[in-house]
mmCIF file with all atom_site columns, C-alpha atoms in Angstrom:
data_model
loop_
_atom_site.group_PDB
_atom_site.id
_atom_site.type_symbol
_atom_site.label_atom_id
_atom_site.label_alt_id
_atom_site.label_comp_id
_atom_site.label_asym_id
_atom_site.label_entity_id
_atom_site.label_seq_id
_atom_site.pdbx_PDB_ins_code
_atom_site.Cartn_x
_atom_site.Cartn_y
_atom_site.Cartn_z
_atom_site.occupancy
_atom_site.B_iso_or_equiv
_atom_site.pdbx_formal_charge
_atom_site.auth_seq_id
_atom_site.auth_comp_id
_atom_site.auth_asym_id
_atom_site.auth_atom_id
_atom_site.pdbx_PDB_model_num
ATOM 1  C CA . UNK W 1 1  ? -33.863 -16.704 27.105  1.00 62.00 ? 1  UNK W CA 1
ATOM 2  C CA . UNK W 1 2  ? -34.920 -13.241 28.584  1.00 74.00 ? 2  UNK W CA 1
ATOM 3  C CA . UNK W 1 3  ? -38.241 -11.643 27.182  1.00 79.00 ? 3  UNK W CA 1
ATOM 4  C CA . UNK W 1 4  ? -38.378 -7.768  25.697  1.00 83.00 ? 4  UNK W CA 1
ATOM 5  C CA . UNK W 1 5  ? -41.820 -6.493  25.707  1.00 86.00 ? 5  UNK W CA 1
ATOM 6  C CA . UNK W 1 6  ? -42.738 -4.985  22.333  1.00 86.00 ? 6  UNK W CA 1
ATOM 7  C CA . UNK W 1 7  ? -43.533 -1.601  23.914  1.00 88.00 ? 7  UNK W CA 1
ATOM 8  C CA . UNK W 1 8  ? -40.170 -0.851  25.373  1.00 87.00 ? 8  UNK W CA 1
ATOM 9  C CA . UNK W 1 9  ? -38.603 -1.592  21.506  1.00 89.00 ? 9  UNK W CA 1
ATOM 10 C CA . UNK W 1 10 ? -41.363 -1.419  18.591  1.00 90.00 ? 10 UNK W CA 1
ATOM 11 C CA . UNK W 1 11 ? -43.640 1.129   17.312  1.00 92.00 ? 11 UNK W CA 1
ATOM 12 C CA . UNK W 1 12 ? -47.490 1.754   18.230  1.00 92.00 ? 12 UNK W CA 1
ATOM 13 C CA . UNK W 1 13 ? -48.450 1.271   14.413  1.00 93.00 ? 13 UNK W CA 1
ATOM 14 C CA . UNK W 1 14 ? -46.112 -1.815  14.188  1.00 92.00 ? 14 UNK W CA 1
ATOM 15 C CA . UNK W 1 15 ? -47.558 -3.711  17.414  1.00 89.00 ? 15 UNK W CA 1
ATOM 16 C CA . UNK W 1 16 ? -51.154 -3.087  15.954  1.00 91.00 ? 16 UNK W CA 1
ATOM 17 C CA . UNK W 1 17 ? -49.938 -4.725  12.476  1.00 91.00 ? 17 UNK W CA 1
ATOM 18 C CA . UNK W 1 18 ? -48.662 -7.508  14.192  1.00 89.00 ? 18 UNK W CA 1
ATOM 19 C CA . UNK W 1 19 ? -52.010 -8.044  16.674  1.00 89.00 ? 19 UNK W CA 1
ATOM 20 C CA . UNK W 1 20 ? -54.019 -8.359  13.741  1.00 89.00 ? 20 UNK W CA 1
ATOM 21 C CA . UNK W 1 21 ? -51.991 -11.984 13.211  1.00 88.00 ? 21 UNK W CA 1
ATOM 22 C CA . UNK W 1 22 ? -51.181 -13.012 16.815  1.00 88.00 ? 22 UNK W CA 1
ATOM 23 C CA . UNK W 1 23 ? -52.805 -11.064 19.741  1.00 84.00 ? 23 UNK W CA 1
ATOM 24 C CA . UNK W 1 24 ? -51.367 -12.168 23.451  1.00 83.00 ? 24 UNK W CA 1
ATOM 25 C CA . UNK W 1 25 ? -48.794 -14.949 22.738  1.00 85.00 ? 25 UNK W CA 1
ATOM 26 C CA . UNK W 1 26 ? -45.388 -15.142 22.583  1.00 85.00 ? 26 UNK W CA 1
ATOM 27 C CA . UNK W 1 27 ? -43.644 -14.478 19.354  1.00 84.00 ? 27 UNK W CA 1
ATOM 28 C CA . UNK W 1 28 ? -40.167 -15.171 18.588  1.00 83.00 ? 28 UNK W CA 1
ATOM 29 C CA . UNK W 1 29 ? -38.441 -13.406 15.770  1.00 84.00 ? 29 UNK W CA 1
ATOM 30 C CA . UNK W 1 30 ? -34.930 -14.606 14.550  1.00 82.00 ? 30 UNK W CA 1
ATOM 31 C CA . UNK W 1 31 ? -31.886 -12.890 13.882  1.00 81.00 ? 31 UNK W CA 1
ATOM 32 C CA . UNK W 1 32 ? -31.349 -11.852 10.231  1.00 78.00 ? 32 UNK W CA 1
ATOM 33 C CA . UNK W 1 33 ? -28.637 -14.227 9.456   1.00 69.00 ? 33 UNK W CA 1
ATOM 34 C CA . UNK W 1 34 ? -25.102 -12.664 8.679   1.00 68.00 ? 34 UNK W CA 1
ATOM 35 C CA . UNK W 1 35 ? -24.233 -13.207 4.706   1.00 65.00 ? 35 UNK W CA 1
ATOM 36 C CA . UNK W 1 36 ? -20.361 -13.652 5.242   1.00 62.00 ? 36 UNK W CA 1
ATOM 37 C CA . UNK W 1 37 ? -20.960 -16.018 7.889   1.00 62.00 ? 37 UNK W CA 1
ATOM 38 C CA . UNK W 1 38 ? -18.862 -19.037 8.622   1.00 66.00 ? 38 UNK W CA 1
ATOM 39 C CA . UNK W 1 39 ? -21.402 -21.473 9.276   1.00 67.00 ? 39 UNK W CA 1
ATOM 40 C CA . UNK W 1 40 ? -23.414 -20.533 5.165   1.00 71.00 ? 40 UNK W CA 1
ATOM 41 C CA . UNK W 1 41 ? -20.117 -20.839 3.499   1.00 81.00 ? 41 UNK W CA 1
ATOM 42 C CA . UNK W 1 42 ? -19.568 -24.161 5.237   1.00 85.00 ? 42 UNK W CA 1
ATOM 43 C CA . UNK W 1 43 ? -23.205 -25.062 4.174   1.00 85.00 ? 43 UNK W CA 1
ATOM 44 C CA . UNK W 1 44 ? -23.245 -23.953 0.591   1.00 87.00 ? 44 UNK W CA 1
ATOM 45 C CA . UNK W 1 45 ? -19.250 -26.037 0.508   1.00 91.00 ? 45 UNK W CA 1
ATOM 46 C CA . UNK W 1 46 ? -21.131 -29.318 1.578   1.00 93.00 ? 46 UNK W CA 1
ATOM 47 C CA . UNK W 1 47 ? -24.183 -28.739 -0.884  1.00 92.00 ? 47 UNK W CA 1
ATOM 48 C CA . UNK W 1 48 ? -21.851 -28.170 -3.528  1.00 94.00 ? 48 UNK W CA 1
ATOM 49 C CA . UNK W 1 49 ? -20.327 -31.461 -2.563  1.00 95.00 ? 49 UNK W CA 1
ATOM 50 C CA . UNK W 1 50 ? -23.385 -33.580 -2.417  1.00 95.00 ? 50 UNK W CA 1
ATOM 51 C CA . UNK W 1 51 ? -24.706 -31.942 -5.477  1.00 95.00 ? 51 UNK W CA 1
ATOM 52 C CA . UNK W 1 52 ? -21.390 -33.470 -6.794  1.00 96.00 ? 52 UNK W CA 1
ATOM 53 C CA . UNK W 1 53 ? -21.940 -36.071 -5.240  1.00 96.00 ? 53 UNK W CA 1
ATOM 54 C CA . UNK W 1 54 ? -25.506 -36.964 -6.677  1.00 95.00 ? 54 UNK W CA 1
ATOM 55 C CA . UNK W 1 55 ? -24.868 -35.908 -10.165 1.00 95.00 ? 55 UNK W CA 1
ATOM 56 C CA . UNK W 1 56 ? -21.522 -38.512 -10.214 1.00 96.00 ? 56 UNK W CA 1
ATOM 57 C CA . UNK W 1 57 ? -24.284 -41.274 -9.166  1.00 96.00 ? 57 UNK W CA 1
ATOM 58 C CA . UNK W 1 58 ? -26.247 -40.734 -12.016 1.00 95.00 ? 58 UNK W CA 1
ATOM 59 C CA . UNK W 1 59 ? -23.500 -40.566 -14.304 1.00 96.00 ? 59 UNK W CA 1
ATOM 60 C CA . UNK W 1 60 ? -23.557 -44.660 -13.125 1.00 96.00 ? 60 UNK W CA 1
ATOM 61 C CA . UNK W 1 61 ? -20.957 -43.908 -10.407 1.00 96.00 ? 61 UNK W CA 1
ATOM 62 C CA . UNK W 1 62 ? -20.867 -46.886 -7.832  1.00 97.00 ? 62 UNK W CA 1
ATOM 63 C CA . UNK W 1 63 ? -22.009 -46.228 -4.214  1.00 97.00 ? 63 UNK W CA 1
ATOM 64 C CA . UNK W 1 64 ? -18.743 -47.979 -2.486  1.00 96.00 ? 64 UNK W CA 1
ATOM 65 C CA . UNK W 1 65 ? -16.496 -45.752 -5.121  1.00 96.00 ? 65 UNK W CA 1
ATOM 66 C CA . UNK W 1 66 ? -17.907 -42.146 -3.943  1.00 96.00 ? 66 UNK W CA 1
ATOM 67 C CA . UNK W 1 67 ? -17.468 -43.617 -0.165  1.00 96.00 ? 67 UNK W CA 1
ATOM 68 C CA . UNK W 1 68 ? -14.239 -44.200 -0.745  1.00 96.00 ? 68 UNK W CA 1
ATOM 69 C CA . UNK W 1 69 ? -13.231 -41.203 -3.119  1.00 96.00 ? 69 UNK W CA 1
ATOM 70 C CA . UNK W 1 70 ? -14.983 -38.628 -0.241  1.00 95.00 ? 70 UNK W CA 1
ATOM 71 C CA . UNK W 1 71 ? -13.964 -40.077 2.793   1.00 95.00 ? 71 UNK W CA 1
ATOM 72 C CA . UNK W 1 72 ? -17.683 -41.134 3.740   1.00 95.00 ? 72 UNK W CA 1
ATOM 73 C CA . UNK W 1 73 ? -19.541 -44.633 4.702   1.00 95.00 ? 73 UNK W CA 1
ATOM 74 C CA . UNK W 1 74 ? -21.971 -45.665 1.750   1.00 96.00 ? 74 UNK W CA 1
ATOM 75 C CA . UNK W 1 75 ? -24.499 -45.025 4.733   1.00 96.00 ? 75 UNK W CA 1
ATOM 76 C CA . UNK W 1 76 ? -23.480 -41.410 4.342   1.00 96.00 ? 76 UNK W CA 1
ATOM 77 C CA . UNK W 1 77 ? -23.590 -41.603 0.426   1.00 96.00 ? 77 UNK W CA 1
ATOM 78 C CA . UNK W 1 78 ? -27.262 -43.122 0.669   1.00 97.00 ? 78 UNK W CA 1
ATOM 79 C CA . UNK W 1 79 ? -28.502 -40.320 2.928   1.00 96.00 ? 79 UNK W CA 1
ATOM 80 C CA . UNK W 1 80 ? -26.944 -37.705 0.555   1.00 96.00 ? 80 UNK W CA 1
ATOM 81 C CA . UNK W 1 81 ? -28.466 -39.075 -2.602  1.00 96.00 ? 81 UNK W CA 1
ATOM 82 C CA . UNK W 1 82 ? -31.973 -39.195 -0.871  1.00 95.00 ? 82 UNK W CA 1
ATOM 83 C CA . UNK W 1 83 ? -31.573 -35.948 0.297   1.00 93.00 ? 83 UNK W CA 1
ATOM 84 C CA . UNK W 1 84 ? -31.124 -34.201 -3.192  1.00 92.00 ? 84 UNK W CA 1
ATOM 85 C CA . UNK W 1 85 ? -33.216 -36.499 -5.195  1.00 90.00 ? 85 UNK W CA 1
ATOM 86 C CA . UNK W 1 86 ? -36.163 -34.508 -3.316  1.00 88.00 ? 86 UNK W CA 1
ATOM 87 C CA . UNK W 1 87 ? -34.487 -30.951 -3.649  1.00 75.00 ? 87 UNK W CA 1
#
């Protein structure tokens, strides 16, 4: 990863804004993350199927049953109900 020093690309007023929170180190600022991206809609497809997921397990579905009905080890199934009983 190459370095861009915050003169050559930002202005005076900003760098001073940002000094006041971190003077001398390196700061890395990420990408704004494209909306219509492949990877989010893949994302928000798999929360939509453990949310799916979880709310058929409360409903008194059976762990081996939503294995077998999504293709996934009940190892998988456990992780995925953990996972959104703390969302």
């Amino acid at each position: 990863m190459s370095y861009i020093n915050a003169k050559d690309v930002l202005p005076k007023e900003m760098i001073k804004e940002i000094q006041k929170y971190v003077n001398g180190v390196n700061l890395y600022i990420p990408k704004v993350p494209e909306e219509n991206s492949n990877c989010s809609n893949y994302k928000l497809e798999l929360y939509k199927r453990n949310q799916e997921i979880y709310n058929l397990f409360l409903q008194g579905e059976k762990v081996s049953k939503l294995a077998a009905e999504y293709y996934l080890s009940d190892k998988s199934i456990y992780r995925i109900l953990g996972e959104m009983k703390k969302k």
